[in-house]
């Protein structure tokens, strides 16, 4: 069982807005930045959100992140078929003195 | 262009050892934190270890402490993961990744190398 909790699946139709949640503890999300990774089938993960709400260059502004207390969320608006992927949240955990990932959310574009 | 290329994966028996390597190019390796993240077949991502740019700080997930050692050679732009006392549950694709901090921000990733622990 992962330290960070994500729903196993999410779905939406093209053009819709979907949100993926990530729940943690004070020692991880509550105290540190949250990162979101997109993993396309058969590929390495790609950073899409850093410092809870910042987008790396090249990531479209359809992707946004937020954090409140011990929870975080990733929102994808204007859903496209090529957004279909697994999405993972991650954070440093001060108690464990290590990194933790969520179990991942498989996003399906219907 | 940033490139991270892993090698050294393969089939090893339980209790055996393996050394993974990652060669970096396209960025200032000696200024970057580096890490290993693994993914068991059909499973999610798991952070394994991080090392500071000068090698003075290292962090490990509890399940590999005492068995795995992360190290680097800045002169060769290389990152290593020495894996001893391997177990079936260590079977995974191991990704090398780079970032600016000690935490789990990884801006660039390698393509991964598969480690299979089986008799």
Short mmCIF file of C-alpha atoms in Angstrom, two decimals:
data_model
loop_
_atom_site.label_atom_id
_atom_site.label_comp_id
_atom_site.label_asym_id
_atom_site.label_seq_id
_atom_site.Cartn_x
_atom_site.Cartn_y
_atom_site.Cartn_z
CA UNK A 1 0.00 0.00 0.00
CA UNK A 2 1.38 3.39 -1.04
CA UNK A 3 2.05 6.19 1.45
CA UNK A 4 0.25 8.65 -0.84
CA UNK A 5 -3.29 7.68 -1.83
CA UNK A 6 -4.62 8.16 -5.35
CA UNK A 7 -7.75 6.80 -7.03
CA UNK A 8 -6.77 3.87 -9.26
CA UNK A 9 -8.66 5.22 -12.24
CA UNK A 10 -10.19 8.33 -13.75
CA UNK A 11 -11.86 9.05 -17.05
CA UNK A 12 -13.28 11.79 -19.21
CA UNK A 13 -14.31 12.62 -22.73
CA UNK A 14 -12.32 14.85 -25.08
CA UNK A 15 -12.56 18.49 -24.07
CA UNK A 16 -13.64 17.72 -20.51
CA UNK A 17 -11.81 18.65 -17.30
CA UNK A 18 -10.69 15.87 -15.00
CA UNK A 19 -9.13 16.03 -11.55
CA UNK A 20 -6.91 13.46 -9.86
CA UNK A 21 -6.49 13.60 -6.09
CA UNK A 22 -3.54 12.67 -3.91
CA UNK A 23 -3.89 12.31 -0.16
CA UNK A 24 -1.00 12.17 2.30
CA UNK A 25 0.13 13.18 5.76
CA UNK A 26 1.62 16.17 7.51
CA UNK A 27 5.08 14.59 7.17
CA UNK A 28 4.92 14.48 3.37
CA UNK A 29 2.37 16.61 1.49
CA UNK A 30 1.73 18.73 4.58
CA UNK A 31 5.38 19.77 4.81
CA UNK A 32 6.85 19.51 1.32
CA UNK A 33 6.30 20.18 -2.35
CA UNK A 34 4.20 17.81 -4.42
CA UNK A 35 5.23 16.60 -7.86
CA UNK A 36 3.13 15.02 -10.58
CA UNK A 37 4.44 12.64 -13.23
CA UNK A 38 2.82 11.42 -16.43
CA UNK A 39 3.80 7.98 -17.70
CA UNK A 40 2.70 7.00 -21.17
CA UNK A 41 2.56 3.26 -21.94
CA UNK A 42 6.05 1.79 -22.25
CA UNK A 43 7.77 5.11 -21.54
CA UNK A 44 9.70 6.71 -18.72
CA UNK A 45 7.83 9.10 -16.40
CA UNK A 46 7.71 12.79 -17.29
CA UNK A 47 7.43 15.65 -14.81
CA UNK A 48 4.28 17.69 -15.48
CA UNK A 49 3.91 19.65 -12.20
CA UNK A 50 6.60 20.67 -9.70
CA UNK A 51 6.45 22.62 -6.44
CA UNK A 52 2.77 21.64 -6.18
CA UNK A 53 1.54 24.03 -8.85
CA UNK A 54 4.31 24.95 -11.30
CA UNK A 55 4.58 23.69 -14.86
CA UNK A 56 7.92 22.82 -16.44
CA UNK A 57 8.57 24.48 -19.77
CA UNK A 58 6.88 22.60 -22.57
CA UNK A 59 3.98 21.32 -20.45
CA UNK A 60 0.73 22.86 -21.72
CA UNK A 61 -1.26 25.14 -19.44
CA UNK A 62 -4.09 22.62 -19.60
CA UNK A 63 -2.24 20.94 -16.73
CA UNK A 64 -2.52 22.55 -13.30
CA UNK A 65 -1.75 21.52 -9.75
CA UNK A 66 -2.84 22.60 -6.31
CA UNK A 67 -2.22 21.69 -2.69
CA UNK A 68 -4.18 22.23 0.48
CA UNK A 69 -3.10 20.84 3.82
CA UNK A 70 -2.27 17.17 3.37
CA UNK A 71 -3.92 16.78 -0.02
CA UNK A 72 -3.02 17.73 -3.55
CA UNK A 73 -4.68 17.50 -6.93
CA UNK A 74 -3.83 17.52 -10.61
CA UNK A 75 -6.34 18.97 -13.04
CA UNK A 76 -6.29 18.47 -16.78
CA UNK A 77 -8.62 20.64 -18.83
CA UNK A 78 -9.46 20.35 -22.52
CA UNK A 79 -8.82 16.62 -22.29
CA UNK A 80 -7.12 15.07 -25.32
CA UNK A 81 -6.65 11.46 -26.37
CA UNK A 82 -2.88 11.73 -25.90
CA UNK A 83 -3.41 12.60 -22.23
CA UNK A 84 -4.31 8.96 -21.70
CA UNK A 85 -1.60 7.74 -19.33
CA UNK A 86 -0.79 6.82 -15.75
CA UNK A 87 -0.35 9.78 -13.40
CA UNK A 88 1.64 9.66 -10.16
CA UNK A 89 1.96 12.14 -7.31
CA UNK A 90 5.15 12.22 -5.26
CA UNK A 91 6.59 14.05 -2.27
CA UNK A 92 9.42 13.88 0.23
CA UNK A 93 8.51 12.43 3.61
CA UNK A 94 10.31 14.02 6.56
CA UNK A 95 9.51 11.14 8.92
CA UNK A 96 10.71 8.43 6.53
CA UNK A 97 13.58 10.62 5.29
CA UNK A 98 12.80 9.44 1.82
CA UNK A 99 10.64 9.91 -1.23
CA UNK A 100 7.12 8.52 -1.56
CA UNK A 101 4.89 8.02 -4.59
CA UNK A 102 1.17 7.53 -4.91
CA UNK A 103 -0.07 4.25 -6.33
CA UNK A 104 -0.87 5.92 -9.65
CA UNK A 105 -4.08 6.83 -11.46
CA UNK A 106 -4.84 5.40 -14.88
CA UNK A 107 -6.52 8.12 -16.94
CA UNK A 108 -8.76 6.92 -19.75
CA UNK A 109 -10.03 9.28 -22.45
CA UNK A 110 -13.35 7.86 -23.59
CA UNK B 1 19.80 17.57 -25.04
CA UNK B 2 19.78 15.77 -21.70
CA UNK B 3 20.45 12.06 -21.91
CA UNK B 4 20.49 9.45 -19.18
CA UNK B 5 21.40 5.94 -20.30
CA UNK B 6 21.15 3.03 -17.88
CA UNK B 7 22.84 -0.33 -18.23
CA UNK B 8 23.69 -3.37 -16.15
CA UNK B 9 20.29 -4.95 -15.74
CA UNK B 10 19.67 -8.65 -16.28
CA UNK B 11 18.68 -11.94 -14.71
CA UNK B 12 20.19 -12.77 -11.32
CA UNK B 13 19.47 -15.44 -8.75
CA UNK B 14 18.05 -14.60 -5.32
CA UNK B 15 20.89 -13.59 -3.02
CA UNK B 16 23.01 -12.43 -5.94
CA UNK B 17 24.42 -9.04 -6.81
CA UNK B 18 24.17 -6.62 -9.70
CA UNK B 19 25.62 -3.17 -10.42
CA UNK B 20 23.58 -0.70 -12.42
CA UNK B 21 25.20 2.23 -14.22
CA UNK B 22 23.80 5.44 -15.65
CA UNK B 23 25.79 7.70 -17.95
CA UNK B 24 24.64 11.31 -18.16
CA UNK B 25 25.15 13.96 -20.82
CA UNK B 26 23.72 17.31 -21.84
CA UNK B 27 23.74 18.93 -18.40
CA UNK B 28 26.09 19.70 -15.52
CA UNK B 29 26.11 16.31 -13.84
CA UNK B 30 28.39 17.41 -11.01
CA UNK B 31 25.81 20.02 -9.89
CA UNK B 32 22.78 17.73 -9.90
CA UNK B 33 21.18 15.47 -7.38
CA UNK B 34 20.65 12.02 -8.85
CA UNK B 35 18.30 9.23 -7.97
CA UNK B 36 17.01 5.76 -8.78
CA UNK B 37 13.31 4.96 -9.08
CA UNK B 38 12.00 1.48 -9.81
CA UNK B 39 8.82 0.01 -11.20
CA UNK B 40 7.87 -3.63 -10.70
CA UNK B 41 6.10 -5.26 -13.65
CA UNK B 42 2.57 -3.87 -13.91
CA UNK B 43 3.01 -1.84 -10.72
CA UNK B 44 3.56 1.78 -9.75
CA UNK B 45 6.68 3.85 -9.23
CA UNK B 46 8.82 3.43 -6.11
CA UNK B 47 11.61 5.79 -5.11
CA UNK B 48 14.79 3.84 -4.26
CA UNK B 49 17.67 6.20 -3.47
CA UNK B 50 19.07 9.73 -3.93
CA UNK B 51 22.61 11.10 -3.85
CA UNK B 52 23.81 14.68 -3.52
CA UNK B 53 25.92 16.23 -6.28
CA UNK B 54 29.13 15.71 -4.31
CA UNK B 55 28.15 12.33 -2.87
CA UNK B 56 28.11 13.64 0.70
CA UNK B 57 24.44 12.81 1.32
CA UNK B 58 22.60 9.63 0.44
CA UNK B 59 19.04 8.53 1.16
CA UNK B 60 17.44 5.12 0.71
CA UNK B 61 14.00 3.57 0.94
CA UNK B 62 13.83 1.31 4.00
CA UNK B 63 13.41 -1.88 1.98
CA UNK B 64 16.89 -1.56 0.39
CA UNK B 65 18.89 -0.13 3.29
CA UNK B 66 21.93 -2.25 4.01
CA UNK B 67 21.63 -4.05 0.67
CA UNK B 68 21.87 -1.30 -1.99
CA UNK B 69 24.51 1.43 -2.30
CA UNK B 70 24.17 4.50 -4.49
CA UNK B 71 27.33 6.20 -5.69
CA UNK B 72 28.58 8.51 -8.43
CA UNK B 73 31.70 9.43 -10.38
CA UNK B 74 31.46 13.05 -11.44
CA UNK B 75 34.61 12.77 -13.57
CA UNK B 76 32.86 10.13 -15.66
CA UNK B 77 29.35 11.68 -15.45
CA UNK B 78 28.17 8.37 -14.06
CA UNK B 79 25.73 7.17 -11.42
CA UNK B 80 25.75 3.68 -9.95
CA UNK B 81 23.54 1.40 -7.89
CA UNK B 82 25.25 -1.58 -6.30
CA UNK B 83 22.57 -4.12 -5.42
CA UNK B 84 23.46 -7.01 -3.09
CA UNK B 85 21.38 -9.75 -1.46
CA UNK B 86 18.79 -9.40 -4.17
CA UNK B 87 15.28 -10.66 -3.58
CA UNK B 88 12.42 -11.56 -5.90
CA UNK B 89 10.64 -8.36 -4.84
CA UNK B 90 13.52 -6.30 -6.26
CA UNK B 91 12.46 -7.35 -9.75
CA UNK B 92 11.67 -4.13 -11.59
CA UNK B 93 12.66 -1.65 -14.24
CA UNK B 94 15.17 0.71 -12.63
CA UNK B 95 15.14 4.31 -13.84
CA UNK B 96 18.00 6.75 -13.35
CA UNK B 97 16.79 10.34 -12.87
CA UNK B 98 18.22 13.80 -12.24
CA UNK B 99 16.94 16.76 -10.27
CA UNK B 100 17.90 20.00 -8.56
CA UNK B 101 17.09 19.02 -4.98
CA UNK B 102 17.30 16.23 -2.43
CA UNK B 103 13.64 15.36 -2.88
CA UNK B 104 11.61 13.58 -5.57
CA UNK B 105 11.65 16.28 -8.19
CA UNK B 106 13.17 14.55 -11.20
CA UNK B 107 13.36 16.72 -14.31
CA UNK B 108 14.93 14.09 -16.54
CA UNK B 109 14.75 10.31 -16.69
CA UNK B 110 16.53 7.48 -18.44
CA UNK B 111 14.71 4.79 -20.36
CA UNK B 112 15.22 2.22 -17.59
CA UNK B 113 16.97 -1.13 -17.25
CA UNK B 114 15.19 -4.34 -16.24
CA UNK B 115 16.40 -6.35 -13.27
CA UNK B 116 14.90 -9.80 -12.84
CA UNK B 117 15.60 -11.76 -9.66
CA UNK B 118 14.64 -15.38 -10.15
CA UNK B 119 16.02 -18.88 -9.81
#
